[in-house]
XYZ file of C-alpha atoms in Angstrom:
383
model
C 3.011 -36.518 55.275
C 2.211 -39.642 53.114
C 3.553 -40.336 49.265
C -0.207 -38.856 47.876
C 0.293 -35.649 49.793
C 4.208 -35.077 49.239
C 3.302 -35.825 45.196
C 0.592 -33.817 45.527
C 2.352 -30.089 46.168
C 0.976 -27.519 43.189
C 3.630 -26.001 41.658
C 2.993 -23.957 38.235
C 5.437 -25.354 35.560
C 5.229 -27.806 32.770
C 4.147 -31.345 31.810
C 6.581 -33.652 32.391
C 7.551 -34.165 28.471
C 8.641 -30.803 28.711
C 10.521 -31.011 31.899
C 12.086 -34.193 30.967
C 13.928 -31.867 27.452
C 14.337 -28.632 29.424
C 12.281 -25.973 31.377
C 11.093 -23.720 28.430
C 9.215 -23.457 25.907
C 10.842 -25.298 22.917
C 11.339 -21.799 20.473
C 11.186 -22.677 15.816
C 13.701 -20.045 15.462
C 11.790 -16.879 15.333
C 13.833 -15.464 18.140
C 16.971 -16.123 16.123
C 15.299 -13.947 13.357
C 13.930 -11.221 15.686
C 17.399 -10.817 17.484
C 19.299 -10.761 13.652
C 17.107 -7.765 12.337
C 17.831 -6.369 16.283
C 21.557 -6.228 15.055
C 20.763 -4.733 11.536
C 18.627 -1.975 12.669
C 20.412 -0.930 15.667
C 24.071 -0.950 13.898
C 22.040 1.760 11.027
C 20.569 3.539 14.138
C 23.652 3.640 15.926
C 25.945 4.541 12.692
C 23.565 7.358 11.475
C 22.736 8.706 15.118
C 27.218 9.865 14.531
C 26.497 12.189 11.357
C 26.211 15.844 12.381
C 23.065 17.294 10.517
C 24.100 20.772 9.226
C 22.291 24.197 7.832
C 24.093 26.228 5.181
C 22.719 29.696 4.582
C 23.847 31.296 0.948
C 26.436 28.130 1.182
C 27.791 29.115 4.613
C 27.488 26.854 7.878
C 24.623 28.508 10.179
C 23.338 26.330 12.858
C 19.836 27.220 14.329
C 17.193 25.921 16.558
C 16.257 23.263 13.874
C 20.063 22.045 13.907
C 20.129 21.360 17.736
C 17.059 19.631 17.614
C 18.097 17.511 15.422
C 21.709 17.002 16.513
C 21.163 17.087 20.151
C 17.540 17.500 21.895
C 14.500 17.027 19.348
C 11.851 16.796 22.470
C 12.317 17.304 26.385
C 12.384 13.460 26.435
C 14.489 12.112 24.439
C 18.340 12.412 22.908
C 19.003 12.892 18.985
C 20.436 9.694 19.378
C 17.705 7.901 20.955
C 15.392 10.325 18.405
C 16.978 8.695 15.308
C 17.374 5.212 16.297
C 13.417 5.242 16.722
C 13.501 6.453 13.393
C 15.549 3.685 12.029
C 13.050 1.229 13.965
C 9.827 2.814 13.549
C 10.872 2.749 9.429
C 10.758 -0.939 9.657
C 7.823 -1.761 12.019
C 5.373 0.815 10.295
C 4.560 -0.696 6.850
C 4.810 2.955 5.436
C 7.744 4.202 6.759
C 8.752 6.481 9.805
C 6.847 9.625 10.192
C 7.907 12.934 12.760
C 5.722 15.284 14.229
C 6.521 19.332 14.588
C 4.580 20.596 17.672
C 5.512 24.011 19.570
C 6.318 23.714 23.203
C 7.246 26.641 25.623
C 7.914 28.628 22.137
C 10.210 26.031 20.761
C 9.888 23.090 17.618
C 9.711 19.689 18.947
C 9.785 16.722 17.520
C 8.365 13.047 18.103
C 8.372 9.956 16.677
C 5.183 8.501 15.592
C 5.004 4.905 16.728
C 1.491 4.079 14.520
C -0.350 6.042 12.067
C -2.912 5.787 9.189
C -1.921 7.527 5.878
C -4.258 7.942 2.602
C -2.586 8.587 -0.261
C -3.276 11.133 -3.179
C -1.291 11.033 -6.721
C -1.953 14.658 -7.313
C -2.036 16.180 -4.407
C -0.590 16.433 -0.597
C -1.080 12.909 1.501
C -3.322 12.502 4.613
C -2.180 10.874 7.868
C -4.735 10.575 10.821
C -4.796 8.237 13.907
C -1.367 8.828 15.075
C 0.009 7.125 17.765
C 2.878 8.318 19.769
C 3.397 6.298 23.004
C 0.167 6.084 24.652
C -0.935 9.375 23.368
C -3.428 9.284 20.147
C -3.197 12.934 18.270
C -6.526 14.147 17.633
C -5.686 16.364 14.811
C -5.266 14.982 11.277
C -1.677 16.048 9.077
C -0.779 16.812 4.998
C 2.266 15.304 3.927
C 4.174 19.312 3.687
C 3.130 19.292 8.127
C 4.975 16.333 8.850
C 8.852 14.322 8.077
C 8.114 10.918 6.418
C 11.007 8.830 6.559
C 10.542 6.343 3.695
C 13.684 3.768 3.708
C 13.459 0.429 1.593
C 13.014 -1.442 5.179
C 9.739 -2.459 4.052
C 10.820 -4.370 1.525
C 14.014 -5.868 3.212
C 11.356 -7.175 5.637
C 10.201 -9.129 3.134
C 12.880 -10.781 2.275
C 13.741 -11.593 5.245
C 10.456 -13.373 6.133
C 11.195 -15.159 2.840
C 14.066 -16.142 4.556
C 12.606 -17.414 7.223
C 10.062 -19.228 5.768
C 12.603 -21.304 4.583
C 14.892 -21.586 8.051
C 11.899 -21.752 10.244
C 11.150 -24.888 10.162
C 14.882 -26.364 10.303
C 15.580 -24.187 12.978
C 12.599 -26.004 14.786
C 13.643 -29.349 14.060
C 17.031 -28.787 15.337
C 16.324 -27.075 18.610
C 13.628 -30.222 19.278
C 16.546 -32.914 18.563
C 18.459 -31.298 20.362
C 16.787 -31.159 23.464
C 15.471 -34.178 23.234
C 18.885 -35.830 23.122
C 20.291 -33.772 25.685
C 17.186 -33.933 27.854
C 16.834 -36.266 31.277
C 14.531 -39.415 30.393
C 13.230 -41.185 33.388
C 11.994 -44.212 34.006
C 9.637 -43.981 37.295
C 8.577 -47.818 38.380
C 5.953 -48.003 41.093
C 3.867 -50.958 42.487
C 0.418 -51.448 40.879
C -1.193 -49.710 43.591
C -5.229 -48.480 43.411
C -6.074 -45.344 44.972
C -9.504 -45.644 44.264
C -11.744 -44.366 41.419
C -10.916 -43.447 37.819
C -10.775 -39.980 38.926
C -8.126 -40.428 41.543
C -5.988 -42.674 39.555
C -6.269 -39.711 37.258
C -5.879 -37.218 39.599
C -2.818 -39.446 41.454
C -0.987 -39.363 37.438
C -0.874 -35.887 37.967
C 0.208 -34.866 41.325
C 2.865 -37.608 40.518
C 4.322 -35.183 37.268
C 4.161 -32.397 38.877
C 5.639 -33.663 42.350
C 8.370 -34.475 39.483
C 8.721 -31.232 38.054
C 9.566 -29.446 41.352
C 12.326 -32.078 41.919
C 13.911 -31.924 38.897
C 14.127 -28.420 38.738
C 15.115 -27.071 42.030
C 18.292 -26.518 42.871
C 18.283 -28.631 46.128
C 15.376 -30.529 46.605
C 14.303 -34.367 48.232
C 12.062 -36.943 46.645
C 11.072 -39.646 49.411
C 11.915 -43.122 48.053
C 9.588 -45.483 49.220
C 9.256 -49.717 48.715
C 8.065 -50.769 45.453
C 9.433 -47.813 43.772
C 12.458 -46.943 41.313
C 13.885 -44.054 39.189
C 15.726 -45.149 36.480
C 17.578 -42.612 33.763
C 17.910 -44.327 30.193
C 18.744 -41.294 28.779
C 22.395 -41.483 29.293
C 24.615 -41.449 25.932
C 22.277 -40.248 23.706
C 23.546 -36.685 23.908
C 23.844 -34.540 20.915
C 26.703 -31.292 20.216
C 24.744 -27.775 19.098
C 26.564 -27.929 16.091
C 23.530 -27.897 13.731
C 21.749 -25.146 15.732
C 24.865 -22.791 15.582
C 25.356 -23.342 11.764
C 21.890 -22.341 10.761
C 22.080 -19.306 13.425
C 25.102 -18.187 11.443
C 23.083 -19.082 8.027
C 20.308 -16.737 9.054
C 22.271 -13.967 10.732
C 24.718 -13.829 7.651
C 21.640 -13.709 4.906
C 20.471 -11.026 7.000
C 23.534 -9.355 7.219
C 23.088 -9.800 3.631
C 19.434 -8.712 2.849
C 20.570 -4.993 4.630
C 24.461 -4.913 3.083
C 25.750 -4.522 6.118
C 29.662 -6.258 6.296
C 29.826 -9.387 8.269
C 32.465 -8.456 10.423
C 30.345 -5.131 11.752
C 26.741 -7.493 12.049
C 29.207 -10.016 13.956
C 31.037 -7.101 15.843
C 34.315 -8.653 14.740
C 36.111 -6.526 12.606
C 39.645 -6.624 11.417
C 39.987 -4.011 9.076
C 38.016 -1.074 10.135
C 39.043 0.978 7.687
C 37.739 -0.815 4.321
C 34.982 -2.358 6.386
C 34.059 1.118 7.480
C 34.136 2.634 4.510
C 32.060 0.258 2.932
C 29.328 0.340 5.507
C 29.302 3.984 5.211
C 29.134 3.812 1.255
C 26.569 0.765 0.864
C 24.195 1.282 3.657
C 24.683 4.569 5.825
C 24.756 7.023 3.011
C 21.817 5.968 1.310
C 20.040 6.346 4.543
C 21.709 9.877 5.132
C 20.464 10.769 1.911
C 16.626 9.883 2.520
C 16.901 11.869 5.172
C 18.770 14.861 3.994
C 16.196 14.943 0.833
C 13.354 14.780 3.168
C 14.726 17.368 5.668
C 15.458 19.964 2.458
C 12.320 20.053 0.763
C 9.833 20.552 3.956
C 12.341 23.466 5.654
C 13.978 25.054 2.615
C 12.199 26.818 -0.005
C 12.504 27.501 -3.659
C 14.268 30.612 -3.313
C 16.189 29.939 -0.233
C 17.780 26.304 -2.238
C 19.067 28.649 -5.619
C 20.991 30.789 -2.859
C 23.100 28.047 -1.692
C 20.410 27.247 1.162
C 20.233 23.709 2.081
C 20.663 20.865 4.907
C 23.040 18.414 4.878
C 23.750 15.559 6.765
C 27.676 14.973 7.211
C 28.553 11.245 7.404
C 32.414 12.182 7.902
C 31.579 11.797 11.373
C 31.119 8.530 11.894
C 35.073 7.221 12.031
C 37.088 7.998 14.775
C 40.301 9.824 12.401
C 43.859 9.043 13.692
C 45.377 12.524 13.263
C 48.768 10.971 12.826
C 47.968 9.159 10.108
C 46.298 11.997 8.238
C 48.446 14.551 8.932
C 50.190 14.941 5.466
C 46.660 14.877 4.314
C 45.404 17.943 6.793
C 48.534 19.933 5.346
C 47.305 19.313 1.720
C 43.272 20.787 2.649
C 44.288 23.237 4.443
C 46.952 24.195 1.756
C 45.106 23.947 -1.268
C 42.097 26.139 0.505
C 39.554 23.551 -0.107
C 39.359 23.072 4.130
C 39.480 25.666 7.027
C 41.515 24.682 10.221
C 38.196 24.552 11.971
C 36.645 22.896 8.958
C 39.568 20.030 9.320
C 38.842 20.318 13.496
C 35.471 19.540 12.962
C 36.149 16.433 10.380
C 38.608 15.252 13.159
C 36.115 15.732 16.123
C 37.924 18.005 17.761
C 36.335 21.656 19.050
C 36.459 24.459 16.838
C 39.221 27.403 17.701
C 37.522 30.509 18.779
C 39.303 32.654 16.923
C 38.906 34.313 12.941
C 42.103 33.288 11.317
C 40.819 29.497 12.064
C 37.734 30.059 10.126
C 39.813 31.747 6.749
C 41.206 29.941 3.913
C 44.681 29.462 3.221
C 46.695 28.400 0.060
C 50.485 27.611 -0.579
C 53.033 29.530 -2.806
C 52.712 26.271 -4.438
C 49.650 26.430 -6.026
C 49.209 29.335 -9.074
C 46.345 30.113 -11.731
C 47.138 27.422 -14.552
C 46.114 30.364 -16.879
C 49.001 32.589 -15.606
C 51.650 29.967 -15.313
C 50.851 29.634 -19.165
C 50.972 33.014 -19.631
C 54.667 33.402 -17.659
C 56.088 30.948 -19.580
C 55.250 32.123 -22.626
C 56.644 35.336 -22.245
């Protein structure tokens, strides 16, 4: 095999600027951004996929059909978990929020996620969605606003910010990845006798078997390049290396502002948390709650009516759930809710995570010799 038809093996790849800094496509950044809101949305999803979702009947716990859906198995394909973190996601990639479909099957509710819809909206009376999208499945059938769950967090707008963000970081982020390769790339020097091969076209044609010949040896993990008189490889690239420090400090920049943007702690966007407690509690208070409570609202006025909310009827969406309680720690704490009757022993069980106790006297209320009626402990000492 001769020098023109060893050079001259196709192999798909890139030109040989682009081999000489690195084998891919030199990124500005964007997947930096895309992977931060990755870690934003899925810590929500997976946070608010923990809360229990509860039915109270004249103010009493009474699970149903609608509960288990929503807790446990919302459609024959999917989890609640998996359910709600599509929820989470779909509220951020659909610009007006997350909408669920109710449809009977085998004479139960399910319930789906819409991945794309079209909605037109009405100030004084019930809103329109058509062209819904769910998988690969378009729904024929057009929905009011009272048929379906619209899931309306302020996602849209953090979205916004964050591609303000970006706009800023972008084009840093591309400047520093492009230094950086270039410095750290391999730059070659290939000498080779002034040799003609014949026309214009295969001195063109010559050029490019020659990069590509290139490529493949510079790439594979054990390969041979024939040296042959007149030629010489030289690398001038040595020295000129540069640390990632740059890139790293504005990948921290952007995933802290959009740790930021959705108020969720450092330590929980960076999975590196210290005090779980405090940094628990304020997740929980600044992000997950307000969630909860979109959802809660949402979830109360399409199942419960008037008359059924002024008789204690209502859903509620516990986020008590969410921390893993050390029992030993809150022990003195159990004996004071149980004792002052404002907690059950299953109501404390099911704060803790732990399985209910089949049995009545677990399910009554209880209060301590301690406590009396402050009217009659006036009265008593008055007399």
């Amino acid at each position: 095999m001769g020098l023109f038809d060893f050079l001259g093996r196709k192999n798909n790849g890139y030109s040989i600027l682009e081999l000489a800094i690195k084998s891919e496509e030199i990124r500005d950044g964007l997947g930096m951004k895309e992977l931060a809101l990755h870690i934003a949305m899925s810590t929500i999803a997976d946070l608010l996929s923990r809360c229990k979702i509860k039915r109270y009947v004249k103010g009493k716990e009474a699970p149903n059909e609608f509960t288990f859906a929503m807790n446990l198995s919302p459609n024959a394909n999917m989890t609640a978990a998996e359910f709600w973190q599509k929820v989470i996601r779909n509220s951020y990639e659909c610009e007006n929020g997350a909408i669920v479909i109710p449809y009977e099957r085998n004479g139960f509710m399910n319930y789906q996620v819409a991945d794309s819809y079209a909605i037109k909206k009405y100030p004084m009376k019930e809103n329109k969605y058509s062209g819904i999208v769910i998988d690969t499945l378009t729904l024929n059938k057009n929905y009011s606003e009272g048929d379906i769950f619209h899931f309306n967090f302020e996602n849209i707008e953090l979205k916004k910010y964050v591609e303000i963000m970006y706009s800023e970081y972008g084009e840093l982020m591309k400047f520093a990845l492009e230094t950086y390769k270039n410095k750290n790339g391999m730059k070659l020097l290939l000498e080779l006798e002034s040799v003609k091969t014949g026309s214009e076209d295969d001195e063109k044609k010559y050029k490019e078997q020659l990069k590509e010949s290139m490529k493949s040896f510079m790439t594979s993990p054990n390969a041979v390049m024939p040296k042959y008189k007149g030629t010489s490889i030289t690398d001038f690239a040595k020295g000129s290396s540069q640390n990632s420090d740059d890139i790293r400090n504005l990948r921290k920049d952007i995933f802290d502002t959009v740790a930021q943007i959705f108020k969720i702690p450092q330590s929980i966007f960076y999975g590196n948390i210290t005090n779980s407690d405090q940094v628990f509690d304020e997740m929980i208070t600044l992000v997950i709650a307000p969630h909860a409570k979109v959802i809660e609202q949402e979830l109360n006025r399409k199942t419960i009516s008037y008359d059924e909310y002024i008789k204690g009827d209502r859903i509620e969406i516990d986020t008590s759930t969410i921390k893993v309680q050390d029992i030993l720690k809150l022990s003195a704490n159990i004996s004071g809710l149980v004792g002052s009757g404002a907690y059950s022993p299953n109501d404390v069980r099911e704060k803790l995570g732990d399985a209910k106790i089949n049995e009545d006297w677990a399910n009554e209320y209880y209060m301590t010799k301690n406590y009396a009626n402050a009217d009659d402990i006036s009265k008593g000492v008055n007399e």
